[in-house]
Short mmCIF file of C-alpha atoms in Angstrom, two decimals:
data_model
loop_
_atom_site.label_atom_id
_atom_site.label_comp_id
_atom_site.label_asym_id
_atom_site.label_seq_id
_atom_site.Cartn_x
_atom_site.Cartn_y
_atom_site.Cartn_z
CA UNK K 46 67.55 85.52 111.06
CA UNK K 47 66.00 83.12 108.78
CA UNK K 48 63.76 80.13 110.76
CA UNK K 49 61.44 77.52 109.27
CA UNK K 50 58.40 77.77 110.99
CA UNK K 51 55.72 75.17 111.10
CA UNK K 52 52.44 77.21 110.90
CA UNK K 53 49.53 74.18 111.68
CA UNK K 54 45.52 74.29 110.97
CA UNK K 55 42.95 71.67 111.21
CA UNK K 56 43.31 72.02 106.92
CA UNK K 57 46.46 72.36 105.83
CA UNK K 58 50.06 72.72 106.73
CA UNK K 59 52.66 75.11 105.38
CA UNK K 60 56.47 75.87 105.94
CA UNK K 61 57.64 79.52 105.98
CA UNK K 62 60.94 81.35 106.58
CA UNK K 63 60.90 84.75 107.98
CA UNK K 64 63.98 86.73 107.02
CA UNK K 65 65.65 89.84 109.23
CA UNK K 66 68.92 90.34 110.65
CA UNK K 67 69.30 89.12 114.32
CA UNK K 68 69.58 92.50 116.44
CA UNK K 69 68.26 94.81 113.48
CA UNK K 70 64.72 95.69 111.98
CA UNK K 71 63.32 94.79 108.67
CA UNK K 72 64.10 98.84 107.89
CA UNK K 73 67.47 98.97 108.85
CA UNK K 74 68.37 95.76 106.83
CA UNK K 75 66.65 97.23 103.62
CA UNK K 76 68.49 100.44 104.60
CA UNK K 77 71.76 98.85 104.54
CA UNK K 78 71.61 96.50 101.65
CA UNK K 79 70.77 99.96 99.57
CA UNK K 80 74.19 101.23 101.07
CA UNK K 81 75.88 98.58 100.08
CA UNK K 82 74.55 98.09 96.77
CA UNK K 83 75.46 101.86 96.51
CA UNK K 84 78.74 101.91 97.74
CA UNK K 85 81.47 103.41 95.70
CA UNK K 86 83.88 101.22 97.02
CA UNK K 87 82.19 97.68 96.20
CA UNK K 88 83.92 96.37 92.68
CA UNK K 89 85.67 99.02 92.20
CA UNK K 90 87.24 102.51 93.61
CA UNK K 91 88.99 101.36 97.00
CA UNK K 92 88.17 97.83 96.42
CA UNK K 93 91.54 97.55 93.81
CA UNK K 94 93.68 98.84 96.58
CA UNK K 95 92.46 96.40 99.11
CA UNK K 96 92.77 93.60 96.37
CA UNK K 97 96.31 94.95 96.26
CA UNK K 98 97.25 94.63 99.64
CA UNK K 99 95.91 91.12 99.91
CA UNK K 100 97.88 90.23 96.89
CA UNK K 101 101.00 91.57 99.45
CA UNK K 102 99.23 89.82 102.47
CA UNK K 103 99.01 86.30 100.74
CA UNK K 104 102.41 86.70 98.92
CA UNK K 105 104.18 87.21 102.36
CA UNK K 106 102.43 84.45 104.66
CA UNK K 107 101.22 81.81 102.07
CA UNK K 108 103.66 82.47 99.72
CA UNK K 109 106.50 82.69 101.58
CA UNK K 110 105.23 79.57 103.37
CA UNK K 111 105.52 77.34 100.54
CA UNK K 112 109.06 77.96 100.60
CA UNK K 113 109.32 75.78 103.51
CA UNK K 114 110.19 72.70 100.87
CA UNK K 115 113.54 74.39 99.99
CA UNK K 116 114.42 74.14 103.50
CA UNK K 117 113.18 71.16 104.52
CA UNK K 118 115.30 69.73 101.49
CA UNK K 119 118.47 71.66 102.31
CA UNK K 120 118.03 70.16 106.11
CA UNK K 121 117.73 67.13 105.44
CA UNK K 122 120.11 66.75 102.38
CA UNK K 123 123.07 68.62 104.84
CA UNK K 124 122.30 67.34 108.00
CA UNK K 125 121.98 70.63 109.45
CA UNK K 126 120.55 69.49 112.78
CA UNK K 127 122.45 67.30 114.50
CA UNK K 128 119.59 63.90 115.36
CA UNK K 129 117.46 65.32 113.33
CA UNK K 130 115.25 62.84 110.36
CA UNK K 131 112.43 63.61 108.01
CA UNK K 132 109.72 63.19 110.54
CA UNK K 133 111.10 66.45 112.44
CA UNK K 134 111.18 68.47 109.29
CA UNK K 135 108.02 67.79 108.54
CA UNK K 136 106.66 67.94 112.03
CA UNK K 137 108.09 71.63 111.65
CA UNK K 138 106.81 72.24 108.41
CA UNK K 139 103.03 71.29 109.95
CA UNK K 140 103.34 73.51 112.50
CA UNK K 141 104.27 76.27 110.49
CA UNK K 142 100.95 75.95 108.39
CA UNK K 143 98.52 74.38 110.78
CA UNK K 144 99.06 75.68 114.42
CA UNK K 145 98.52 79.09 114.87
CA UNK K 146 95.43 79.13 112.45
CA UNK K 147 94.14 75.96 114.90
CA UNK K 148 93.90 79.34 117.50
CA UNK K 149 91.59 81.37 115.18
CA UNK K 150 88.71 81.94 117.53
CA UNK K 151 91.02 83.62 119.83
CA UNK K 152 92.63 85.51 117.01
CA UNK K 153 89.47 86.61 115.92
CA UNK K 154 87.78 87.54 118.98
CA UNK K 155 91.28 90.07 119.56
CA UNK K 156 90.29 91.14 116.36
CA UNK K 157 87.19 92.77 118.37
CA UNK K 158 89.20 93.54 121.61
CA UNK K 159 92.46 95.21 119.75
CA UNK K 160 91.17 96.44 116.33
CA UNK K 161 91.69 95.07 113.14
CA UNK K 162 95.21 96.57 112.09
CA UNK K 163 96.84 95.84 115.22
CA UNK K 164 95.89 92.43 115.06
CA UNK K 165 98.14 92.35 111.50
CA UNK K 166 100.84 94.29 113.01
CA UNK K 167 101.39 92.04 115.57
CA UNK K 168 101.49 89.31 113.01
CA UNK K 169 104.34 90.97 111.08
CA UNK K 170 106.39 91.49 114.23
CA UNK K 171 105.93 87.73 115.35
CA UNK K 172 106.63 86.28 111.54
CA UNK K 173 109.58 88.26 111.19
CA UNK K 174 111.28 87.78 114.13
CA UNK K 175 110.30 83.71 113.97
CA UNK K 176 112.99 83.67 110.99
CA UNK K 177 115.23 86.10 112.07
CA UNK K 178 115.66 83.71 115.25
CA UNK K 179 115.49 80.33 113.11
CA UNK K 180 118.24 81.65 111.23
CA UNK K 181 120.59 81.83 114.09
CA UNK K 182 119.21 78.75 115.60
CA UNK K 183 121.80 75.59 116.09
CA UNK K 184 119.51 72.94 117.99
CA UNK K 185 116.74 71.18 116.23
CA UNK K 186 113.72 72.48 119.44
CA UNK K 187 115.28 76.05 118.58
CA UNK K 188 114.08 75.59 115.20
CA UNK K 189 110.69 74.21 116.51
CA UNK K 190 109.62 76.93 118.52
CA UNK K 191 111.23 79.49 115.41
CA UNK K 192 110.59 78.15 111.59
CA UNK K 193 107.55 76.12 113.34
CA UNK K 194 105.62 77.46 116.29
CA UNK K 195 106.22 81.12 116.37
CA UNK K 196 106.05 81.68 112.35
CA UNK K 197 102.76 79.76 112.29
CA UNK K 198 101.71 82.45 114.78
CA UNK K 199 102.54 84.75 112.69
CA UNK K 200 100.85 83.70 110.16
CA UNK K 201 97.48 82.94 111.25
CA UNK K 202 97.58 86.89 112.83
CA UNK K 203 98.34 88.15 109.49
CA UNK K 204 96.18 86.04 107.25
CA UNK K 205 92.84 85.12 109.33
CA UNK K 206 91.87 88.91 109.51
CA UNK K 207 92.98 89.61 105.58
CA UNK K 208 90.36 86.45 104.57
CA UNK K 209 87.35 88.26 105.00
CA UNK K 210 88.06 91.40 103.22
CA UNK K 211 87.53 91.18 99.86
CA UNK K 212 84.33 89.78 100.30
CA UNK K 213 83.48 92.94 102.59
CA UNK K 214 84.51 95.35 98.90
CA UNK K 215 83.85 92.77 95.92
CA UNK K 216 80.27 91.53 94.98
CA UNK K 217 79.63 90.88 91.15
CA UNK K 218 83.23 89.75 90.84
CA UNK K 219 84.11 88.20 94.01
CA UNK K 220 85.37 85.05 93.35
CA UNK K 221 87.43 86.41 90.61
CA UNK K 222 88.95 89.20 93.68
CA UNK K 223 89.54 85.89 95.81
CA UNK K 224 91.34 84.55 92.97
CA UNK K 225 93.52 87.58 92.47
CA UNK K 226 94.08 88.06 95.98
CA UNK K 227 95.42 84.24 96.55
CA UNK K 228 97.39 84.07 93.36
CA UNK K 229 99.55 86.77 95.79
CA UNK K 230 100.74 83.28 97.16
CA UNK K 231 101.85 81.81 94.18
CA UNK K 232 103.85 84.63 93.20
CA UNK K 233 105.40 85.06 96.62
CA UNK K 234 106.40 81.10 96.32
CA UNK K 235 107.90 81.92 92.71
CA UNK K 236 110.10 84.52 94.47
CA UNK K 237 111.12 82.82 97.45
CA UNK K 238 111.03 79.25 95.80
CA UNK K 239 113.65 80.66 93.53
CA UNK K 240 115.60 83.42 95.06
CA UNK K 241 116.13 81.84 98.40
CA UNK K 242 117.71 78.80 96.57
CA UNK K 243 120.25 80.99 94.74
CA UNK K 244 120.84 82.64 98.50
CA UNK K 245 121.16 79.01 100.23
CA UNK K 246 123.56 78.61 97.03
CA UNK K 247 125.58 81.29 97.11
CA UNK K 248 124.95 82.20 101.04
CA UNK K 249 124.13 79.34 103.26
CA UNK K 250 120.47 78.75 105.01
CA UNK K 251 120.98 81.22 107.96
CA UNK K 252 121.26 83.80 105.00
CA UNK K 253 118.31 82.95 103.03
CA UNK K 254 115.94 82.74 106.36
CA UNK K 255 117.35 86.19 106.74
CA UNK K 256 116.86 87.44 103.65
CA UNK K 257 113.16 86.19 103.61
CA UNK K 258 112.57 87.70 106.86
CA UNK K 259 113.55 91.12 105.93
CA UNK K 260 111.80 91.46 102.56
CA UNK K 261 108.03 89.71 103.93
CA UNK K 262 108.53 92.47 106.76
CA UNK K 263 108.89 95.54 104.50
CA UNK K 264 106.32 94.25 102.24
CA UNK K 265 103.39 93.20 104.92
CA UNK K 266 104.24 97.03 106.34
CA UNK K 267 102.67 98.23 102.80
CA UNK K 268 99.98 96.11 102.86
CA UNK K 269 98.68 97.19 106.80
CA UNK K 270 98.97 100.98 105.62
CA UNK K 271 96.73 100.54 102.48
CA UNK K 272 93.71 97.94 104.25
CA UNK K 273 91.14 99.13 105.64
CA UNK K 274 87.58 97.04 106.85
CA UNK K 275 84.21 97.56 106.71
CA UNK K 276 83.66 95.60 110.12
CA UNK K 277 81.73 98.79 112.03
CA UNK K 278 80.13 99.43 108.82
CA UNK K 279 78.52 96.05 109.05
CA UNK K 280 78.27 95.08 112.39
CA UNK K 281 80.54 92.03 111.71
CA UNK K 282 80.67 89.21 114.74
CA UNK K 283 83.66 88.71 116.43
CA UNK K 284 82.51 85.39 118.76
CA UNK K 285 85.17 83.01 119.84
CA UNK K 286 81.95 80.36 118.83
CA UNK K 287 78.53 80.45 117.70
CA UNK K 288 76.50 77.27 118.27
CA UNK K 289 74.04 77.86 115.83
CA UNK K 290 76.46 77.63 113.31
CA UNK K 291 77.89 74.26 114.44
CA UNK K 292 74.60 72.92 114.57
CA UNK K 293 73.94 73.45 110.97
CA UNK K 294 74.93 70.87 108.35
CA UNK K 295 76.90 72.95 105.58
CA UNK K 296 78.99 73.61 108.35
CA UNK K 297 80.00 69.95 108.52
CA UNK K 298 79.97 69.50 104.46
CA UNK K 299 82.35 72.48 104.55
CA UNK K 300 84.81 71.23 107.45
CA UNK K 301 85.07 67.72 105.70
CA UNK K 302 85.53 69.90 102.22
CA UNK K 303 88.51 71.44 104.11
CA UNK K 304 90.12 68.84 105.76
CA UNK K 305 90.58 66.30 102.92
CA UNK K 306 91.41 69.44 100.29
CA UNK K 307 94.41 70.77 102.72
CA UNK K 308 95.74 67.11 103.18
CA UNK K 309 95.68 66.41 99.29
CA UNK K 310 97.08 70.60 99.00
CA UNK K 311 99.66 70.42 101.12
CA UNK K 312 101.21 67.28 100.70
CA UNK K 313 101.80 67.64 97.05
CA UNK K 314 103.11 71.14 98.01
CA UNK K 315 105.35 69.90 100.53
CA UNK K 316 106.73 66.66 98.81
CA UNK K 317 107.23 66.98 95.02
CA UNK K 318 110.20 68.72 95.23
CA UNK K 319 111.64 65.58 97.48
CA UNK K 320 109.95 63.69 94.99
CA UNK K 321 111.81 65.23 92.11
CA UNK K 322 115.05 64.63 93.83
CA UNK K 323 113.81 61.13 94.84
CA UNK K 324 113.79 60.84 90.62
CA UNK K 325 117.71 61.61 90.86
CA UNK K 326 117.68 64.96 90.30
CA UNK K 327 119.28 68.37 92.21
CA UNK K 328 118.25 70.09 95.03
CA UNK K 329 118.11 73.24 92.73
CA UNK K 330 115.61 70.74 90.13
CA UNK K 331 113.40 70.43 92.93
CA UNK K 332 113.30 73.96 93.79
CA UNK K 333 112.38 74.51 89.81
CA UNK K 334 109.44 72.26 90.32
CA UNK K 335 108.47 73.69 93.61
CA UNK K 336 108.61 77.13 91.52
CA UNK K 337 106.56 75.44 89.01
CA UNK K 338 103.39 75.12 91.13
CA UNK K 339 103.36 78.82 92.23
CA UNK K 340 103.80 79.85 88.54
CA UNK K 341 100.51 77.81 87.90
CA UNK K 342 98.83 79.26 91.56
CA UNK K 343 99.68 82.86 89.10
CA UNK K 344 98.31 81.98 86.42
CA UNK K 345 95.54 79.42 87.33
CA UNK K 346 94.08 81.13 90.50
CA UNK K 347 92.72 84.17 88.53
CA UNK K 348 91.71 82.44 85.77
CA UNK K 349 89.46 80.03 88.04
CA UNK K 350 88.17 83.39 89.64
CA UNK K 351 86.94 84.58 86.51
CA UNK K 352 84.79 81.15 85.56
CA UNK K 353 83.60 80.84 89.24
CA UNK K 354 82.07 84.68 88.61
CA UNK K 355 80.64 83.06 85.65
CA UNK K 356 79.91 79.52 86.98
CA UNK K 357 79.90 79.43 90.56
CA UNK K 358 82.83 79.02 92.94
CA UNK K 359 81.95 75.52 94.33
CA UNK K 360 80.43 74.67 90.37
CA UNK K 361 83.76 75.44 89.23
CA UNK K 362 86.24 74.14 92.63
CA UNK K 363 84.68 71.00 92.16
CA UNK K 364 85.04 70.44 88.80
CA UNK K 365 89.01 71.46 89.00
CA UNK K 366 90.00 69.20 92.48
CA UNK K 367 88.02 66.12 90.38
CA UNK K 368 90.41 66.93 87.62
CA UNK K 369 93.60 67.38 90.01
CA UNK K 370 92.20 64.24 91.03
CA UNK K 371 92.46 61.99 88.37
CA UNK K 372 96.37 64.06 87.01
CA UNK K 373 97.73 62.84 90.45
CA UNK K 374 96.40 59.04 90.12
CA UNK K 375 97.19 59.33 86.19
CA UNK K 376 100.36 61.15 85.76
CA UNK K 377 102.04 61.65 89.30
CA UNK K 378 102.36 57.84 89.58
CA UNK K 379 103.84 56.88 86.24
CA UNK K 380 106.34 60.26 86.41
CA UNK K 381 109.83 59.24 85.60
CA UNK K 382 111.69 62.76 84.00
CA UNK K 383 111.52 65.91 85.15
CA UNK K 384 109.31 67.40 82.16
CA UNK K 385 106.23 65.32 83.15
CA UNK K 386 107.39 66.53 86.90
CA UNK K 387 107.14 69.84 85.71
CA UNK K 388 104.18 69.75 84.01
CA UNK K 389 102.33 67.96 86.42
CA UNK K 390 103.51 70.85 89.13
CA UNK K 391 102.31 73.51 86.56
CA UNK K 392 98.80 71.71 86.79
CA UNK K 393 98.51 71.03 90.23
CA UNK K 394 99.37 74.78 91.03
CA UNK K 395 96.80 76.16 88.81
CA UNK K 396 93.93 73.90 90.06
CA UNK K 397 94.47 73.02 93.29
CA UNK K 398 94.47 76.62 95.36
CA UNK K 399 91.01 77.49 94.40
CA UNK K 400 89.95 76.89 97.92
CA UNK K 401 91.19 80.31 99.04
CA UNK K 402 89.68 82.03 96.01
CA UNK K 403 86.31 80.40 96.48
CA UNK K 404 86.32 80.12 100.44
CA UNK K 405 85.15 83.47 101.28
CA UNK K 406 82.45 83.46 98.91
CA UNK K 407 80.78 80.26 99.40
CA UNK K 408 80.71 80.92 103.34
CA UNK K 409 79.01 84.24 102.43
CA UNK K 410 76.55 82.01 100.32
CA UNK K 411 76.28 79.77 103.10
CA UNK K 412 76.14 82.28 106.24
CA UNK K 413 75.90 85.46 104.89
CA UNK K 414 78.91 88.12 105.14
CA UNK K 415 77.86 89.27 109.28
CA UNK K 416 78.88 85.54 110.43
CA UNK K 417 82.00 85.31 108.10
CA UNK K 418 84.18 85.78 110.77
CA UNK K 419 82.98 83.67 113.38
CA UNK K 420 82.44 81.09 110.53
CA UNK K 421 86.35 81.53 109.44
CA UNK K 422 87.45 81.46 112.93
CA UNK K 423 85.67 77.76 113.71
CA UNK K 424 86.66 76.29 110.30
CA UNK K 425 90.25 77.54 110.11
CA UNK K 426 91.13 75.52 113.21
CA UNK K 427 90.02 72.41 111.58
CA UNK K 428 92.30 73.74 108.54
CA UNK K 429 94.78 74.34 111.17
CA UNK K 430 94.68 70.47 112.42
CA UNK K 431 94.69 69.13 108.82
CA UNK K 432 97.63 71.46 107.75
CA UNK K 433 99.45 70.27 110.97
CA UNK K 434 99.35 66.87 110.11
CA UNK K 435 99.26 66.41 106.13
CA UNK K 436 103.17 66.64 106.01
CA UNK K 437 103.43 64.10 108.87
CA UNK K 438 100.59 62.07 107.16
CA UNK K 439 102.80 62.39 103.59
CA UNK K 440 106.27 61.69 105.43
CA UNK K 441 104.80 58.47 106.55
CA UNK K 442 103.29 57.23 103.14
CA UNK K 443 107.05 57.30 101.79
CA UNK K 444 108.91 54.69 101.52
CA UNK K 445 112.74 54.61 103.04
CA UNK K 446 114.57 57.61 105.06
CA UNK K 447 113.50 60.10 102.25
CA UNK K 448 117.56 59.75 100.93
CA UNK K 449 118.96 58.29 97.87
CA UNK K 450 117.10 57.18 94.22
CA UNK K 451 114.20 55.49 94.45
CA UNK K 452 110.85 56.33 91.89
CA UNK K 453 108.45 54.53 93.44
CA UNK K 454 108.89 56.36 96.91
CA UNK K 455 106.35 58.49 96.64
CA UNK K 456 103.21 56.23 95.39
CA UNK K 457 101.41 55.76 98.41
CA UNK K 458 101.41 59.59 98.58
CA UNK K 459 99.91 60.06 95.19
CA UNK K 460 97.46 57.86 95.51
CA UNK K 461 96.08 59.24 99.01
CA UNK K 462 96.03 62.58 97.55
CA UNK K 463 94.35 61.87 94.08
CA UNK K 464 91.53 60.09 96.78
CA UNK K 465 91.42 63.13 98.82
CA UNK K 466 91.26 65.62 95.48
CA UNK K 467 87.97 63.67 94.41
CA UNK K 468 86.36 63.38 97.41
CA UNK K 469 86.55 67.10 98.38
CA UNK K 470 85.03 67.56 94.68
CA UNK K 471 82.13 65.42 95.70
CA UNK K 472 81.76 67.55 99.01
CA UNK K 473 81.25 70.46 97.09
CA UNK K 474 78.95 68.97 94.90
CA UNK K 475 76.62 68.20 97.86
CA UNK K 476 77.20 72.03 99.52
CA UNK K 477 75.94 72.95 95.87
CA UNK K 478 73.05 70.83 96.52
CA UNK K 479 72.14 72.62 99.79
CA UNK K 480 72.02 75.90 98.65
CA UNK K 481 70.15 75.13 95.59
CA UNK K 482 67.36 73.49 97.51
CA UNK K 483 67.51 76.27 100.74
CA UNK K 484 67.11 79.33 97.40
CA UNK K 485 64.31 77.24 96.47
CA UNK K 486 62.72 76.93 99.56
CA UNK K 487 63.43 80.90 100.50
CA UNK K 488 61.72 81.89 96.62
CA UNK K 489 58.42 79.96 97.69
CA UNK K 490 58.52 82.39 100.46
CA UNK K 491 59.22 85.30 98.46
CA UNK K 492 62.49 85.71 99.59
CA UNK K 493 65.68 86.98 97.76
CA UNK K 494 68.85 86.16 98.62
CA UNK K 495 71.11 88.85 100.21
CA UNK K 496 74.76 88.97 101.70
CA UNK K 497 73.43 90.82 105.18
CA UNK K 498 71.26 87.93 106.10
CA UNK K 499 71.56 85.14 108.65
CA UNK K 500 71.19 81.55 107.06
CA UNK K 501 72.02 79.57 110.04
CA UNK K 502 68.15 79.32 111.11
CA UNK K 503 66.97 77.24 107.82
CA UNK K 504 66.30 73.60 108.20
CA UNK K 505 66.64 71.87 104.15
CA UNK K 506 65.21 68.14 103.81
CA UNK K 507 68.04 65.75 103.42
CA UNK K 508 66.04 63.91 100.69
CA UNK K 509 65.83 67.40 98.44
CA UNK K 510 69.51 67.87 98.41
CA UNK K 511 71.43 64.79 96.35
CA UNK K 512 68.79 65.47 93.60
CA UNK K 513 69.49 69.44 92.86
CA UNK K 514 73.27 68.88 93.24
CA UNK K 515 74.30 69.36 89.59
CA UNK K 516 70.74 71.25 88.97
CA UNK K 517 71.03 74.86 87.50
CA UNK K 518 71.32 77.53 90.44
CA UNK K 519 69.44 80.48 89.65
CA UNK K 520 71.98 82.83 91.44
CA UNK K 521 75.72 81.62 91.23
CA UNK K 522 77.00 79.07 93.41
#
């Protein structure tokens, strides 16, 4: 564990930080860090088939998730539940994302208790038959505990064990793996985005739900066969808490990071294909646009990957939610046509996902990899909270019953997330800031950093942290 210790005589006094892992001798952590540095399977070998299946993992939960806005449009546009307005819908919706993940510690600790694999498996079986069920549901609190409660369940047991893996088989080009790995997403929101619109065309709803159901089952059954974990290999934590963590301050910077990036993330997700219609445009327009920001997620995740390798992941996150930033206070506003629309969704898509490309690797910078999962498991249910509430948050900035022509409807919504976009960026800034000045405390000592180490014990002065926020990071933050 890393502590600052005060070491006092009647001449001088010093700070030092001893390093070891907590349980484990100064041997067995040098033993292990030589493993891992030699391991086959880290950048390459295995480590492209586990990329693989997380590309499969994120394009069945998150990408299938987005998908919600072609629903939420079709229910409200057909009145297919009987009482029902937008504030359901997007009740629903926020469930979907934000309340099983709200129950990670539990998830993570039966992670421990049932093994990593069954822990997915039960996710598929709980996400499939949530739209199976929603699809022959006919009362609007069928479709709560269906499309909302159950498939968020699902969700969280399928993606809450899959976020820590790359991390476990990428080093040198992690970020650019966690960009990879997330752009799954956007192409599982191109697919069902676009070919559950032609099925709700063609079909009805009830078809489509079906449909979706079916193929993220098959898929996520590929994706369980080919992961494996290096948990036992690493002695990875599975706590349902860990009070030194909370305790610590990039904790907080990190939980405030989330929160205000998930409520600007998933409200533009969520609304601008309303918003498109709201423009006087079709239901199948909006679905284009809705398309439009996974095709970006494809191409942009990736590509912000491969800079944050180069750059940093918070360097380069921060940068790109400033910039999503000022596009949705400069061009969402004033957006009249469906080209800007488009282009603005293209954007948005490429910039604004890098949080679950540069996640995993800045908690590993911030906790080392043996706490990732107790760390995940205590910020994802703060995720959880501000996905459950960002579509109920962005159905309440509209203005009117969400129906009809009307351009302006959706200002207050652009305007709350361009605030939210920058001030995440500035969070990151100051988590830069903190690990700059904690490396430059730990290389006084003599200390290098290393991915097998405890952070959690390291006390940085507040005054030392606002100054090295934009200063050059000798390792890659």
């Amino acid at each position: 564990m890393i502590k600052t210790k005060k070491n006092l005589s009647s001449e001088e006094t010093t700070d030092s930080i001893e390093l070891q892992q907590p349980d484990t001798s100064p041997e067995q952590l040098e033993s292990a860090t030589e493993k891992q540095e030699h391991d086959p399977d880290i950048d390459g070998g295995y480590a492209w088939i586990i990329l693989f299946a997380c590309v499969l993992f994120n394009f069945c939960t998150w990408g299938m998730n987005s998908g919600f806005a072609i629903y939420f449009a079709n229910y409200l546009s057909q009145g297919t539940f009987k009482g029902a307005d937008k504030m359901d819908y997007s009740y629903i919706g926020g469930m979907a994302f934000g309340v099983g993940i709200f129950f990670s510690p539990v998830i993570t600790v039966l992670m421990g208790v049932l093994g990593f694999r069954s822990v997915l498996i039960i996710g598929n079986c709980l996400q499939f038959a949530s739209l199976m069920l929603a699809s022959w549901s006919t009362k609007l609190w069928q479709l709560y505990l269906t499309q909302g409660l159950m498939q968020s369940f699902g969700l969280a047991f399928i993606s809450i064990p899959t976020i820590t893996i790359l991390p476990q088989f990428f080093k040198k080009k992690r970020v650019l793996a966690g960009g990879i790995g997330s752009a799954g997403s956007g192409l599982g929101g191109i697919v069902f985005n676009l070919a559950m619109q032609k099925v709700v065309d063609t079909k009805n709803v009830h078809w489509a739900l079906r449909a979706q159901s079916i193929i993220a089952f098959g898929l996520t059954w590929i994706a369980i066969v080919l992961v494996k974990t290096k948990n036992s290999k690493h002695n990875i934590q599975f706590k349902l808490f860990d009070f030194g963590v909370i305790k610590t301050a990039p904790f907080w910077l990190l939980i405030f990071f989330i929160i205000t990036c998930i409520f600007g993330y998933v409200i533009v997700l969520y609304t601008l294909a309303n918003f498109t219609t709201s423009l006087g445009y079709t239901e199948r327009e909006g679905s284009y646009v809705s398309a439009t920001i996974q095709i970006g997620s494809c191409v942009g995740r990736p590509l912000m990957g491969l800079l944050s390798d180069k750059y940093g992941g918070a360097t380069v996150a921060s940068v790109g939610y400033f910039i999503a930033g000022i596009f949705c206070l400069a061009m969402w506003i004033p957006a009249r046509n469906l080209a800007t629309v488009i282009i603005f969704a293209l954007i948005m898509g490429a910039i604004m996902g890098a949080i679950y490309g540069m996640i995993a690797p800045v908690v590993a910078r911030l906790f080392g990899i043996l706490k990732m999962n107790v760390v995940f498991s205590q910020i994802w249910s703060f995720m959880g909270v501000a996905g459950l509430f960002s579509p109920v948050i962005g159905v309440k900035l509209t203005k009117g019953s969400g129906v009809g022509i009307d351009p302006t409807r959706y200002v207050n919504c652009s305007i709350f997330t361009g605030v939210c976009f920058i001030v995440c960026s500035a969070t990151l800034l100051i988590i830069r800031g903190y690990v700059n000045a904690r490396d430059r405390m730990m290389e006084k000592e003599g200390h290098t950093d290393s991915d097998l180490a405890d952070y959690t014990g390291v006390t940085v002065p507040f005054g030392s942290v606002f100054p090295l926020c934009l200063a050059k990071s000798h390792e890659k933050i």
